[in-house]
Coordinates of C-alpha atoms in Angstrom, one line a residue:
X1 CA 91.0 -88.0 178.2
X2 CA 89.4 -86.8 174.7
X3 CA 88.6 -83.4 173.7
X4 CA 85.2 -85.4 173.5
X5 CA 84.9 -87.0 176.7
X6 CA 85.6 -84.2 178.4
X7 CA 82.4 -82.4 176.8
X8 CA 80.2 -85.1 177.7
X9 CA 81.3 -84.6 181.4
X10 CA 80.9 -81.5 181.2
X11 CA 77.3 -81.6 179.9
X12 CA 76.4 -83.8 182.2
X13 CA 77.7 -82.0 185.2
X14 CA 75.9 -78.9 183.7
X15 CA 72.2 -81.2 183.5
X16 CA 72.6 -82.1 187.5
X17 CA 73.5 -78.4 188.2
X18 CA 70.5 -77.6 186.3
X19 CA 68.6 -80.4 187.4
X20 CA 69.3 -79.3 191.3
X21 CA 68.4 -75.4 190.7
X22 CA 65.2 -76.8 189.0
X23 CA 64.0 -78.9 192.0
X24 CA 65.3 -76.3 195.0
X25 CA 63.2 -73.6 192.7
X26 CA 60.3 -76.1 192.6
X27 CA 60.3 -76.5 196.5
X28 CA 60.6 -73.0 197.7
X29 CA 57.6 -71.9 195.1
X30 CA 55.3 -74.6 195.7
X31 CA 52.8 -74.9 198.0
X32 CA 52.7 -77.5 201.0
X33 CA 50.7 -78.5 203.8
X34 CA 52.7 -76.0 206.4
X35 CA 52.7 -73.2 203.9
X36 CA 49.2 -73.1 202.2
X37 CA 48.9 -69.0 202.1
X38 CA 51.6 -67.1 201.1
X39 CA 53.2 -66.0 204.5
X40 CA 54.7 -62.9 203.1
X41 CA 51.7 -61.4 201.8
X42 CA 51.5 -58.7 203.4
X43 CA 51.0 -55.4 201.4
X44 CA 48.9 -53.6 200.0
X45 CA 50.5 -51.1 197.5
X46 CA 47.4 -49.6 195.9
X47 CA 46.0 -48.0 199.0
X48 CA 43.8 -45.9 197.4
X49 CA 41.5 -49.3 197.4
X50 CA 41.3 -49.9 201.1
X51 CA 38.3 -48.5 201.7
X52 CA 37.6 -50.0 204.9
X53 CA 39.7 -51.2 208.3
X54 CA 38.8 -52.8 211.0
X55 CA 41.3 -53.2 214.4
X56 CA 40.9 -55.3 217.3
X57 CA 43.0 -54.9 219.9
X58 CA 44.4 -57.6 223.1
X59 CA 41.3 -56.2 224.7
X60 CA 38.6 -57.1 222.5
X61 CA 38.2 -53.4 221.9
X62 CA 37.5 -52.7 218.0
X63 CA 37.3 -49.7 216.5
X64 CA 36.2 -49.3 212.6
X65 CA 37.9 -46.8 210.1
X66 CA 35.5 -46.3 206.9
X67 CA 36.8 -43.7 203.6
X68 CA 34.4 -41.1 203.0
X69 CA 35.6 -39.2 199.9
X70 CA 38.8 -37.9 200.5
X71 CA 38.9 -38.2 204.3
X72 CA 38.5 -41.2 206.8
X73 CA 35.4 -41.5 209.7
X74 CA 34.7 -44.1 211.9
X75 CA 31.5 -46.3 212.3
X76 CA 29.3 -43.6 213.0
X77 CA 30.3 -40.8 210.4
X78 CA 32.6 -39.0 212.9
X79 CA 36.4 -37.7 211.8
X80 CA 39.2 -39.4 213.0
X81 CA 42.8 -38.6 213.4
X82 CA 44.2 -37.8 209.8
X83 CA 47.4 -38.5 211.4
X84 CA 46.9 -42.5 212.5
X85 CA 45.1 -43.2 209.2
X86 CA 48.1 -42.1 207.5
X87 CA 50.2 -44.3 209.4
X88 CA 48.3 -47.2 209.1
X89 CA 48.1 -46.8 205.2
X90 CA 51.8 -45.7 205.3
X91 CA 52.6 -49.6 206.8
X92 CA 50.7 -51.4 204.9
X93 CA 52.4 -49.7 201.2
X94 CA 55.8 -50.1 202.9
X95 CA 55.3 -53.6 204.7
X96 CA 58.2 -55.8 203.6
X97 CA 59.7 -59.4 204.8
X98 CA 62.8 -59.1 207.3
X99 CA 63.9 -62.6 208.8
X100 CA 62.2 -66.3 209.0
X101 CA 61.7 -67.4 212.5
X102 CA 63.5 -70.9 213.1
X103 CA 61.4 -74.3 213.5
X104 CA 61.2 -73.9 217.7
X105 CA 60.0 -70.3 217.5
X106 CA 57.5 -70.9 214.9
X107 CA 55.5 -72.4 217.0
X108 CA 56.0 -71.1 220.4
X109 CA 54.8 -67.4 218.4
X110 CA 52.1 -68.6 216.3
X111 CA 50.1 -70.3 219.5
X112 CA 51.1 -66.9 221.0
X113 CA 49.9 -65.1 218.4
X114 CA 46.6 -67.1 218.0
X115 CA 45.6 -65.9 221.9
X116 CA 47.4 -62.5 222.1
X117 CA 47.5 -60.2 219.4
X118 CA 46.6 -57.4 217.8
X119 CA 44.0 -58.4 214.3
X120 CA 43.3 -56.3 211.5
X121 CA 41.1 -56.5 208.9
X122 CA 41.6 -54.9 205.3
X123 CA 38.9 -54.2 203.0
X124 CA 39.6 -53.3 199.3
X125 CA 36.7 -52.3 196.7
X126 CA 33.8 -53.2 199.5
X127 CA 35.6 -56.8 199.8
X128 CA 37.7 -58.2 202.5
X129 CA 41.4 -58.5 201.0
X130 CA 43.4 -59.9 204.0
X131 CA 44.1 -60.1 207.6
X132 CA 47.3 -58.6 209.9
X133 CA 48.1 -61.0 213.2
X134 CA 50.0 -58.1 215.1
X135 CA 52.5 -60.1 217.8
X136 CA 55.6 -59.6 219.5
X137 CA 58.3 -57.0 218.9
X138 CA 61.3 -58.4 217.0
X139 CA 63.8 -58.6 219.2
X140 CA 66.2 -55.6 217.8
X141 CA 63.2 -53.5 218.2
X142 CA 63.0 -52.8 214.5
X143 CA 60.1 -55.2 213.2
X144 CA 57.5 -57.0 214.2
X145 CA 56.6 -60.7 214.5
X146 CA 53.5 -61.1 212.1
X147 CA 51.5 -63.9 210.4
X148 CA 49.0 -63.1 207.5
X149 CA 45.4 -64.3 206.5
X150 CA 44.2 -64.3 203.1
X151 CA 40.6 -63.3 201.4
X152 CA 39.8 -66.6 201.6
X153 CA 40.6 -66.7 204.9
X154 CA 43.5 -68.9 204.6
X155 CA 45.9 -68.2 207.0
X156 CA 49.9 -68.8 207.2
X157 CA 51.0 -71.2 209.8
X158 CA 54.3 -69.6 209.7
X159 CA 55.1 -65.9 211.6
X160 CA 57.7 -64.1 210.6
X161 CA 59.5 -60.9 211.1
X162 CA 58.0 -57.9 209.5
X163 CA 59.7 -54.1 208.7
X164 CA 58.5 -51.4 207.0
X165 CA 60.8 -50.2 204.4
X166 CA 62.8 -47.0 205.3
X167 CA 61.4 -46.7 208.6
X168 CA 63.5 -48.2 212.3
X169 CA 61.3 -49.4 214.8
X170 CA 58.2 -51.3 215.5
X171 CA 54.7 -51.8 214.1
X172 CA 52.4 -51.8 216.8
X173 CA 52.3 -48.5 218.1
X174 CA 50.1 -47.4 214.8
X175 CA 47.2 -49.6 215.3
X176 CA 44.9 -48.7 218.3
X177 CA 41.7 -49.8 219.1
X178 CA 41.4 -46.8 222.0
X179 CA 38.5 -44.2 220.3
X180 CA 40.0 -41.3 222.2
X181 CA 42.9 -41.7 220.5
X182 CA 41.2 -41.6 217.4
X183 CA 39.5 -38.4 218.7
X184 CA 39.3 -35.3 215.8
X185 CA 41.1 -32.3 218.2
X186 CA 39.6 -29.7 216.3
X187 CA 36.4 -28.4 218.1
X188 CA 36.3 -24.9 215.3
X189 CA 37.4 -24.0 211.9
X190 CA 35.3 -21.5 211.1
X191 CA 35.8 -18.3 208.5
X192 CA 34.5 -15.5 210.1
X193 CA 31.5 -15.1 207.7
X194 CA 30.4 -18.1 208.0
X195 CA 30.2 -17.7 211.7
X196 CA 26.5 -16.3 212.3
X197 CA 26.0 -15.7 216.6
X198 CA 28.4 -15.8 219.4
X199 CA 27.3 -16.0 222.9
X200 CA 29.6 -16.2 226.2
X201 CA 28.7 -16.5 229.6
X202 CA 30.0 -16.9 233.0
X203 CA 28.2 -18.0 235.8
X204 CA 29.5 -16.7 238.2
X205 CA 31.2 -13.0 236.6
X206 CA 28.3 -12.0 234.4
X207 CA 29.8 -9.4 234.1
X208 CA 31.7 -10.7 231.5
X209 CA 29.2 -11.7 229.7
X210 CA 28.7 -11.1 226.3
X211 CA 27.0 -12.2 222.6
X212 CA 28.1 -10.8 218.8
X213 CA 25.4 -11.6 215.9
X214 CA 26.6 -11.4 212.1
X215 CA 24.1 -9.5 209.9
X216 CA 26.8 -9.8 207.2
X217 CA 27.3 -5.9 206.7
X218 CA 27.4 -5.4 210.3
X219 CA 27.4 -6.7 213.6
X220 CA 25.7 -5.9 216.9
X221 CA 28.0 -6.6 220.4
X222 CA 25.8 -6.7 223.2
X223 CA 26.4 -7.7 226.8
X224 CA 23.4 -8.9 229.0
X225 CA 21.6 -7.9 226.3
X226 CA 22.4 -4.3 225.8
X227 CA 24.6 -3.2 223.1
X228 CA 27.7 -1.7 223.5
X229 CA 28.7 1.6 223.1
X230 CA 31.4 2.1 220.8
X231 CA 32.8 -1.3 219.5
X232 CA 35.6 -1.1 216.5
X233 CA 34.1 -3.6 213.5
X234 CA 37.7 -4.3 213.2
X235 CA 37.9 -5.7 216.5
X236 CA 35.2 -7.9 215.8
X237 CA 36.5 -9.5 212.7
X238 CA 39.7 -9.8 214.6
X239 CA 37.5 -11.8 217.3
X240 CA 35.7 -14.0 215.0
X241 CA 38.9 -15.0 212.9
X242 CA 39.8 -16.7 216.6
X243 CA 37.9 -19.6 215.2
X244 CA 39.7 -20.3 212.3
X245 CA 41.6 -23.5 214.0
X246 CA 40.6 -24.1 217.6
X247 CA 41.9 -27.6 218.9
X248 CA 41.5 -29.0 222.4
X249 CA 44.7 -30.4 223.4
X250 CA 44.2 -34.0 224.7
X251 CA 41.3 -36.6 225.6
X252 CA 40.2 -37.0 229.1
X253 CA 42.9 -39.8 230.5
X254 CA 42.4 -39.0 234.1
X255 CA 38.7 -38.9 235.4
X256 CA 36.7 -42.2 235.6
X257 CA 33.3 -42.3 235.0
X258 CA 32.0 -42.0 238.4
X259 CA 33.9 -38.3 238.2
X260 CA 32.9 -37.6 234.8
X261 CA 29.2 -38.0 236.0
X262 CA 29.9 -35.6 238.6
X263 CA 31.2 -32.9 236.0
X264 CA 28.4 -33.9 233.6
X265 CA 26.0 -32.2 236.5
X266 CA 28.3 -29.5 237.8
X267 CA 27.4 -26.0 236.8
X268 CA 30.1 -24.9 234.3
X269 CA 32.9 -21.4 235.1
X270 CA 31.9 -20.7 231.4
X271 CA 29.7 -22.0 228.6
X272 CA 30.6 -20.6 224.8
X273 CA 27.7 -21.1 222.2
X274 CA 28.5 -20.7 218.9
X275 CA 25.9 -20.9 215.6
X276 CA 27.1 -21.6 212.1
X277 CA 25.4 -19.2 209.2
X278 CA 22.5 -22.0 207.9
X279 CA 22.0 -24.1 211.0
X280 CA 19.4 -24.2 213.1
X281 CA 21.2 -25.2 216.5
X282 CA 24.4 -24.1 217.9
X283 CA 27.6 -25.8 219.3
X284 CA 27.8 -25.5 222.9
X285 CA 30.9 -25.8 224.6
X286 CA 30.9 -26.1 228.8
X287 CA 34.2 -25.6 230.3
X288 CA 35.4 -26.3 234.6
X289 CA 37.9 -25.1 235.9
X290 CA 40.4 -28.1 237.3
X291 CA 41.5 -28.8 240.7
X292 CA 44.6 -30.0 241.6
X293 CA 45.9 -31.0 245.6
X294 CA 49.3 -28.2 245.8
X295 CA 48.1 -25.1 244.7
X296 CA 49.4 -22.8 242.0
X297 CA 50.6 -19.4 242.0
X298 CA 49.0 -16.5 239.5
X299 CA 50.2 -13.6 237.7
X300 CA 49.4 -11.8 240.9
X301 CA 51.4 -13.8 243.6
X302 CA 48.0 -15.2 245.0
X303 CA 48.6 -19.1 245.6
X304 CA 44.8 -21.1 243.9
X305 CA 44.1 -24.6 244.4
X306 CA 43.0 -24.6 240.0
X307 CA 45.3 -25.7 237.5
X308 CA 46.2 -22.1 235.7
X309 CA 47.4 -23.5 232.2
X310 CA 44.2 -26.1 231.7
X311 CA 40.6 -26.8 231.9
X312 CA 37.6 -29.5 231.1
X313 CA 35.6 -29.0 228.4
X314 CA 32.3 -30.8 227.8
X315 CA 31.9 -30.5 224.3
X316 CA 28.8 -31.5 222.5
X317 CA 29.0 -35.1 222.6
X318 CA 29.4 -35.4 225.8
X319 CA 33.2 -36.1 225.5
X320 CA 35.4 -34.4 228.3
X321 CA 38.5 -33.1 226.6
X322 CA 41.7 -31.2 228.4
X323 CA 42.2 -28.2 227.0
X324 CA 44.6 -25.1 227.2
X325 CA 43.4 -21.3 228.6
X326 CA 46.3 -20.1 226.1
X327 CA 43.3 -21.0 223.3
X328 CA 40.4 -20.1 225.0
X329 CA 41.2 -17.1 226.3
X330 CA 41.1 -15.3 222.9
X331 CA 37.1 -16.4 222.7
X332 CA 36.5 -15.9 226.2
X333 CA 37.4 -13.0 227.6
X334 CA 35.7 -10.2 225.3
X335 CA 37.4 -7.2 226.9
X336 CA 40.4 -7.7 225.6
X337 CA 38.0 -6.9 221.7
X338 CA 35.7 -4.5 223.0
X339 CA 36.9 -2.1 226.2
X340 CA 33.3 -0.4 227.0
X341 CA 32.9 -4.4 228.3
X342 CA 35.8 -3.7 231.0
X343 CA 33.6 -0.7 232.1
X344 CA 30.9 -2.7 233.1
X345 CA 33.3 -4.6 235.7
X346 CA 33.4 -3.9 239.6
X347 CA 35.6 -1.6 240.8
X348 CA 37.6 -4.0 243.0
X349 CA 37.6 -6.7 240.5
X350 CA 40.4 -6.1 238.1
X351 CA 42.1 -9.3 237.5
X352 CA 41.9 -11.3 234.5
X353 CA 39.7 -14.7 234.8
X354 CA 42.8 -16.6 233.9
X355 CA 46.4 -15.9 234.3
X356 CA 47.7 -18.4 231.7
X357 CA 48.8 -16.8 228.8
X358 CA 51.6 -18.9 228.1
X359 CA 51.0 -21.9 225.6
X360 CA 52.1 -25.2 227.4
X361 CA 53.7 -28.3 226.4

């Protein structure tokens, strides 16, 4: 075979190879009737442009998150769980394609996900950007079967398995519409100089009642309207500094509506009222003991039908949350800071209000 013939054959083979590659490239990139929208277009790398997220869960509950400056709030402008928002933004920035499903599985999961899914709408700069449909977990529990819908409501008909880059696990737990999970746990976060007045009152043990007024250069500490003697200013400041970070432990996942209504009507064992400087209305917390079926032993060896570590607290919003005595004893036991207060206690009553001084998990 001559050199000229060989060149022609090599050239022919090269042209055929190029034609085949071009054909398959065209088939991959060309939109088809089965795939009118990019089935892998889930990510939004510029998370700073996201200003609104709406989550609808499988129970048709909806929760809306809105960007407000450097923070996020719910649709009513209330604080939301920062960690929850961070987890969502991390997911939308780092989401990546993991695997395709076979044709049989595609149809099965597409039909399933149109009736049972978590739906997440993302808005960028005020405009609808895309919608995620989050379906079942991947078999290896590393990723999620998902479908994406674009800004013009064009929906991929090809469910795919997506994962989060650099993280092993499923995606679904990051997206929830239960408002209790979005609650900020913070109750107070105040510098001492921002506090104008604190009033603590007990329904049954009123000898524990005390109040503090902050006049800037000096303080007034009273019990039942009478000024306490020999008050150490440093102790007043130390007490007020306890309001720097005060959080509740968890939202209410235990009491039903009837029980909540009953609790709201009950007399609290302690009421704490705090007024910030420059504000007219105080923040009022109402505390209720938690009764238990199995008696618990207090630090004096007595068995009592009361949780020794936690109590219910009614917030100003009427939300009921669970708190720890470990946190609130520093705020409601005034005799720790003002010894003159304990001189008013009945002689036969030398016990602390609650025995728990250990933080519970």
